[in-house]
mmCIF file of C-alpha atoms in Angstrom:
data_model
loop_
_atom_site.group_PDB
_atom_site.id
_atom_site.type_symbol
_atom_site.label_atom_id
_atom_site.label_comp_id
_atom_site.label_asym_id
_atom_site.label_seq_id
_atom_site.Cartn_x
_atom_site.Cartn_y
_atom_site.Cartn_z
ATOM 1 C CA MET Z 1 4.190 -8.368 -35.716
ATOM 2 C CA GLY Z 2 3.460 -10.774 -34.081
ATOM 3 C CA LYS Z 3 2.433 -12.019 -30.975
ATOM 4 C CA ARG Z 4 4.131 -10.710 -27.707
ATOM 5 C CA TYR Z 5 4.968 -12.427 -23.946
ATOM 6 C CA PHE Z 6 4.688 -10.290 -21.303
ATOM 7 C CA CYS Z 7 6.260 -11.188 -18.044
ATOM 8 C CA ASP Z 8 4.243 -9.828 -15.246
ATOM 9 C CA TYR Z 9 7.565 -10.457 -12.618
ATOM 10 C CA CYS Z 10 10.194 -8.119 -14.940
ATOM 11 C CA ASP Z 11 7.493 -6.209 -16.458
ATOM 12 C CA ARG Z 12 9.045 -6.476 -19.955
ATOM 13 C CA SER Z 13 7.143 -8.227 -23.046
ATOM 14 C CA PHE Z 14 8.856 -9.847 -26.108
ATOM 15 C CA GLN Z 15 8.465 -11.592 -28.944
ATOM 16 C CA ASP Z 16 6.645 -14.785 -27.973
ATOM 17 C CA ASN Z 17 8.526 -17.892 -29.573
ATOM 18 C CA LEU Z 18 10.279 -21.154 -28.161
ATOM 19 C CA HIS Z 19 13.788 -20.221 -28.138
ATOM 20 C CA ASN Z 20 12.588 -16.736 -26.852
ATOM 21 C CA ARG Z 21 10.410 -17.119 -24.270
ATOM 22 C CA LYS Z 22 12.939 -20.531 -22.738
ATOM 23 C CA LYS Z 23 15.733 -17.860 -23.369
ATOM 24 C CA HIS Z 24 14.449 -15.272 -20.641
ATOM 25 C CA LEU Z 25 12.326 -17.559 -18.355
ATOM 26 C CA ASN Z 26 15.721 -19.393 -17.373
ATOM 27 C CA GLY Z 27 18.187 -15.370 -17.565
ATOM 28 C CA VAL Z 28 19.092 -14.678 -14.212
ATOM 29 C CA GLN Z 29 17.112 -11.151 -14.055
ATOM 30 C CA HIS Z 30 14.247 -12.879 -15.254
ATOM 31 C CA LEU Z 31 15.148 -15.258 -11.553
ATOM 32 C CA ARG Z 32 16.183 -13.087 -9.310
ATOM 33 C CA ALA Z 33 12.455 -10.608 -10.170
ATOM 34 C CA LYS Z 34 10.328 -14.420 -9.562
ATOM 35 C CA ARG Z 35 12.074 -14.549 -6.559
ATOM 36 C CA ALA Z 36 11.749 -11.037 -5.236
ATOM 37 C CA TRP Z 37 8.095 -11.492 -6.389
ATOM 38 C CA TYR Z 38 7.676 -14.556 -4.132
ATOM 39 C CA ASP Z 39 9.660 -12.761 -0.909
ATOM 40 C CA LEU Z 40 7.575 -10.609 -0.476
ATOM 41 C CA PHE Z 41 5.102 -12.675 0.279
ATOM 42 C CA ARG Z 42 6.796 -14.979 3.539
ATOM 43 C CA ASP Z 43 6.426 -15.670 6.178
ATOM 44 C CA ALA Z 44 8.212 -13.719 9.068
ATOM 45 C CA ALA Z 45 9.035 -17.008 10.857
ATOM 46 C CA ALA Z 46 10.720 -18.269 7.665
ATOM 47 C CA ILE Z 47 12.222 -14.533 6.757
ATOM 48 C CA LEU Z 48 13.789 -14.620 10.984
ATOM 49 C CA GLN Z 49 15.472 -18.049 9.857
ATOM 50 C CA GLU Z 50 16.843 -17.331 7.494
ATOM 51 C CA GLU Z 51 18.564 -13.913 8.728
ATOM 52 C CA GLN Z 52 19.966 -15.208 11.622
ATOM 53 C CA THR Z 53 21.280 -18.051 10.385
ATOM 54 C CA LYS Z 54 23.925 -15.129 8.537
ATOM 55 C CA LYS Z 55 26.387 -12.689 9.821
ATOM 56 C CA PRO Z 56 25.272 -9.307 9.393
ATOM 57 C CA CYS Z 57 27.157 -7.179 6.542
ATOM 58 C CA ARG Z 58 29.384 -4.914 7.556
ATOM 59 C CA LYS Z 59 29.168 -2.361 4.825
ATOM 60 C CA PHE Z 60 25.746 -1.989 5.222
ATOM 61 C CA LEU Z 61 25.940 -1.326 8.824
ATOM 62 C CA GLN Z 62 28.820 1.372 7.713
ATOM 63 C CA THR Z 63 27.342 2.904 5.289
ATOM 64 C CA GLY Z 64 23.804 1.972 4.842
ATOM 65 C CA GLN Z 65 23.519 1.318 1.351
ATOM 66 C CA CYS Z 66 25.243 -2.274 -0.032
ATOM 67 C CA ASP Z 67 26.017 -2.811 -3.726
ATOM 68 C CA PHE Z 68 24.956 -6.306 -3.558
ATOM 69 C CA GLY Z 69 20.997 -4.844 -2.438
ATOM 70 C CA SER Z 70 18.822 -7.676 -1.536
ATOM 71 C CA SER Z 71 20.430 -10.026 -3.368
ATOM 72 C CA CYS Z 72 23.659 -10.206 -0.945
ATOM 73 C CA ARG Z 73 24.557 -12.905 1.557
ATOM 74 C CA PHE Z 74 24.795 -11.154 4.312
ATOM 75 C CA SER Z 75 22.137 -9.679 6.450
ATOM 76 C CA HIS Z 76 20.932 -6.357 6.382
ATOM 77 C CA MET Z 77 19.288 -6.387 9.313
ATOM 78 C CA THR Z 78 20.397 -4.089 12.321
ATOM 79 C CA GLU Z 79 19.573 -6.198 16.731
ATOM 80 C CA GLN Z 80 16.474 -3.604 16.211
ATOM 81 C CA ASP Z 81 15.039 -5.039 13.500
ATOM 82 C CA LEU Z 82 16.048 -8.911 14.443
ATOM 83 C CA GLU Z 83 13.750 -8.666 17.508
ATOM 84 C CA LYS Z 84 10.422 -6.906 16.357
ATOM 85 C CA LEU Z 85 10.858 -10.107 13.925
ATOM 86 C CA SER Z 86 10.785 -12.059 16.695
ATOM 87 C CA ALA Z 87 8.097 -10.136 18.305
ATOM 88 C CA GLN Z 88 5.465 -10.610 15.365
ATOM 89 C CA VAL Z 89 6.746 -14.329 14.981
ATOM 90 C CA GLN Z 90 5.606 -14.692 19.204
ATOM 91 C CA GLY Z 91 2.187 -12.647 17.960
ATOM 92 C CA GLU Z 92 1.697 -15.408 15.566
ATOM 93 C CA GLN Z 93 2.339 -18.055 17.324
ATOM 94 C CA ARG Z 94 -0.078 -17.073 20.323
ATOM 95 C CA SER Z 95 -2.942 -15.799 17.746
ATOM 96 C CA LYS Z 96 -2.878 -19.347 16.243
ATOM 97 C CA GLU Z 97 -2.232 -21.233 19.696
ATOM 98 C CA LEU Z 98 -5.787 -19.174 20.309
ATOM 99 C CA GLN Z 99 -7.351 -19.899 17.017
ATOM 100 C CA GLN Z 100 -6.853 -23.471 17.364
ATOM 101 C CA GLU Z 101 -7.986 -23.694 21.410
ATOM 102 C CA GLY Z 102 -10.894 -21.844 19.835
ATOM 103 C CA ALA Z 103 -10.760 -18.531 20.932
ATOM 104 C CA ASP Z 104 -13.183 -16.193 19.791
ATOM 105 C CA VAL Z 105 -11.451 -12.641 19.482
ATOM 106 C CA PRO Z 106 -7.572 -13.470 18.474
ATOM 107 C CA PRO Z 107 -5.290 -10.033 20.073
ATOM 108 C CA GLY Z 108 -5.052 -7.048 17.240
ATOM 109 C CA THR Z 109 -8.710 -7.386 15.560
ATOM 110 C CA ILE Z 110 -11.416 -4.993 15.405
ATOM 111 C CA GLU Z 111 -11.789 -3.959 18.594
ATOM 112 C CA ASP Z 112 -8.281 -2.594 18.459
ATOM 113 C CA TRP Z 113 -9.174 -1.197 14.653
ATOM 114 C CA LEU Z 114 -12.134 0.389 16.567
ATOM 115 C CA GLU Z 115 -10.088 1.819 19.326
ATOM 116 C CA LYS Z 116 -7.250 3.656 16.902
ATOM 117 C CA ARG Z 117 -10.197 4.212 15.026
ATOM 118 C CA ALA Z 118 -12.069 6.626 17.299
ATOM 119 C CA LYS Z 119 -8.836 8.175 18.879
ATOM 120 C CA ARG Z 120 -7.885 9.438 15.216
ATOM 121 C CA LEU Z 121 -10.950 10.567 14.527
ATOM 122 C CA SER Z 122 -10.962 12.753 17.844
ATOM 123 C CA ALA Z 123 -7.766 14.276 17.620
ATOM 124 C CA ALA Z 124 -8.902 15.325 13.829
ATOM 125 C CA GLN Z 125 -12.010 17.183 16.032
ATOM 126 C CA SER Z 126 -9.752 18.844 18.264
ATOM 127 C CA ASN Z 127 -7.260 20.031 15.184
ATOM 128 C CA SER Z 128 -10.286 21.281 12.901
ATOM 129 C CA VAL Z 129 -10.836 24.711 13.042
ATOM 130 C CA PRO Z 130 -15.132 25.225 12.376
ATOM 131 C CA HIS Z 131 -16.835 25.745 9.495
ATOM 132 C CA PRO Z 132 -20.371 28.162 9.118
ATOM 133 C CA ALA Z 133 -22.595 25.800 7.548
ATOM 134 C CA PRO Z 134 -23.365 26.905 4.132
ATOM 135 C CA HIS Z 135 -26.941 26.721 3.605
ATOM 136 C CA HIS Z 136 -27.586 26.006 -0.065
ATOM 137 C CA THR Z 137 -29.089 23.178 -1.440
ATOM 138 C CA ALA Z 138 -29.770 21.342 -4.531
ATOM 139 C CA ALA Z 139 -33.625 21.927 -6.569
ATOM 140 C CA ALA Z 140 -32.945 17.650 -6.645
ATOM 141 C CA GLY Z 141 -33.432 17.235 -3.288
ATOM 142 C CA LEU Z 142 -29.864 16.221 -2.698
ATOM 143 C CA LEU Z 143 -28.039 18.578 -0.184
ATOM 144 C CA LEU Z 144 -23.956 19.991 -0.908
ATOM 145 C CA PRO Z 145 -20.978 18.084 1.297
ATOM 146 C CA GLU Z 146 -21.370 21.178 4.082
ATOM 147 C CA ARG Z 147 -17.267 21.173 4.146
ATOM 148 C CA ALA Z 148 -16.703 21.643 0.449
ATOM 149 C CA LEU Z 149 -19.268 24.442 0.506
ATOM 150 C CA ALA Z 150 -17.858 26.407 3.376
ATOM 151 C CA CYS Z 151 -14.024 25.734 2.128
ATOM 152 C CA VAL Z 152 -14.824 26.425 -1.531
ATOM 153 C CA LEU Z 153 -17.911 28.897 -1.481
ATOM 154 C CA ALA Z 154 -18.506 31.978 0.270
ATOM 155 C CA PRO Z 155 -22.286 33.022 1.469
ATOM 156 C CA CYS Z 156 -24.546 33.317 -1.351
ATOM 157 C CA SER Z 157 -21.299 33.274 -3.645
ATOM 158 C CA LEU Z 158 -23.044 30.748 -6.243
ATOM 159 C CA PRO Z 159 -23.393 31.243 -9.702
ATOM 160 C CA GLN Z 160 -26.200 33.762 -11.068
ATOM 161 C CA PRO Z 161 -28.678 31.969 -12.914
ATOM 162 C CA GLY Z 162 -27.221 32.695 -16.627
ATOM 163 C CA LYS Z 163 -24.745 31.157 -19.099
ATOM 164 C CA HIS Z 164 -22.679 28.980 -16.666
ATOM 165 C CA PRO Z 165 -18.448 30.421 -17.762
ATOM 166 C CA ILE Z 166 -17.590 26.632 -18.531
ATOM 167 C CA LYS Z 167 -19.199 26.477 -22.338
ATOM 168 C CA GLY Z 168 -22.273 24.176 -22.645
ATOM 169 C CA ILE Z 169 -23.275 24.209 -19.158
ATOM 170 C CA ARG Z 170 -26.617 27.028 -17.901
ATOM 171 C CA ILE Z 171 -27.398 26.919 -14.501
ATOM 172 C CA THR Z 172 -31.477 27.505 -13.885
ATOM 173 C CA THR Z 173 -32.797 29.739 -10.545
ATOM 174 C CA ASN Z 174 -34.651 25.757 -10.136
ATOM 175 C CA ASP Z 175 -30.710 23.737 -9.569
ATOM 176 C CA LEU Z 176 -30.538 27.254 -7.129
ATOM 177 C CA ALA Z 177 -31.884 27.125 -3.365
ATOM 178 C CA PRO Z 178 -32.874 31.189 -2.322
ATOM 179 C CA CYS Z 179 -30.308 31.855 0.153
#
């Protein structure tokens, strides 16, 4: 069968020889896929500058769809999207300026994340129903996850010593703690 070449941009493979590889690498499909991949990593300032120079796509504004997709020469961004993008660019510029001035903590870092995390955890705890704590432990001294057992097992419903329903697993009295 011979060697095969796999193109990560196009997610295709083909026989690896000079003619096929050259034909693929210069093909329209490959060039579009490669451009789309690198567009994912462009900074917000470059995207904003490009989108501001384009006229709005009438078809996209009317129907919410465009037959040309990402290769359309008109802009598919609404005014709100452009405002959000410009705010993001301004925030990035401010953070760069703060870093150049030697500020210790730029805005939007670990403190913001910790604050959001604390809010999420408190909301999750207030929404959850308290589970009764099971009193089963493993013989090796490892505590079994309380919430997992409380949701799955009722108290004292662990399998009895003897054969386990799954073939080849044997439960002994050493594996269970008394109820």
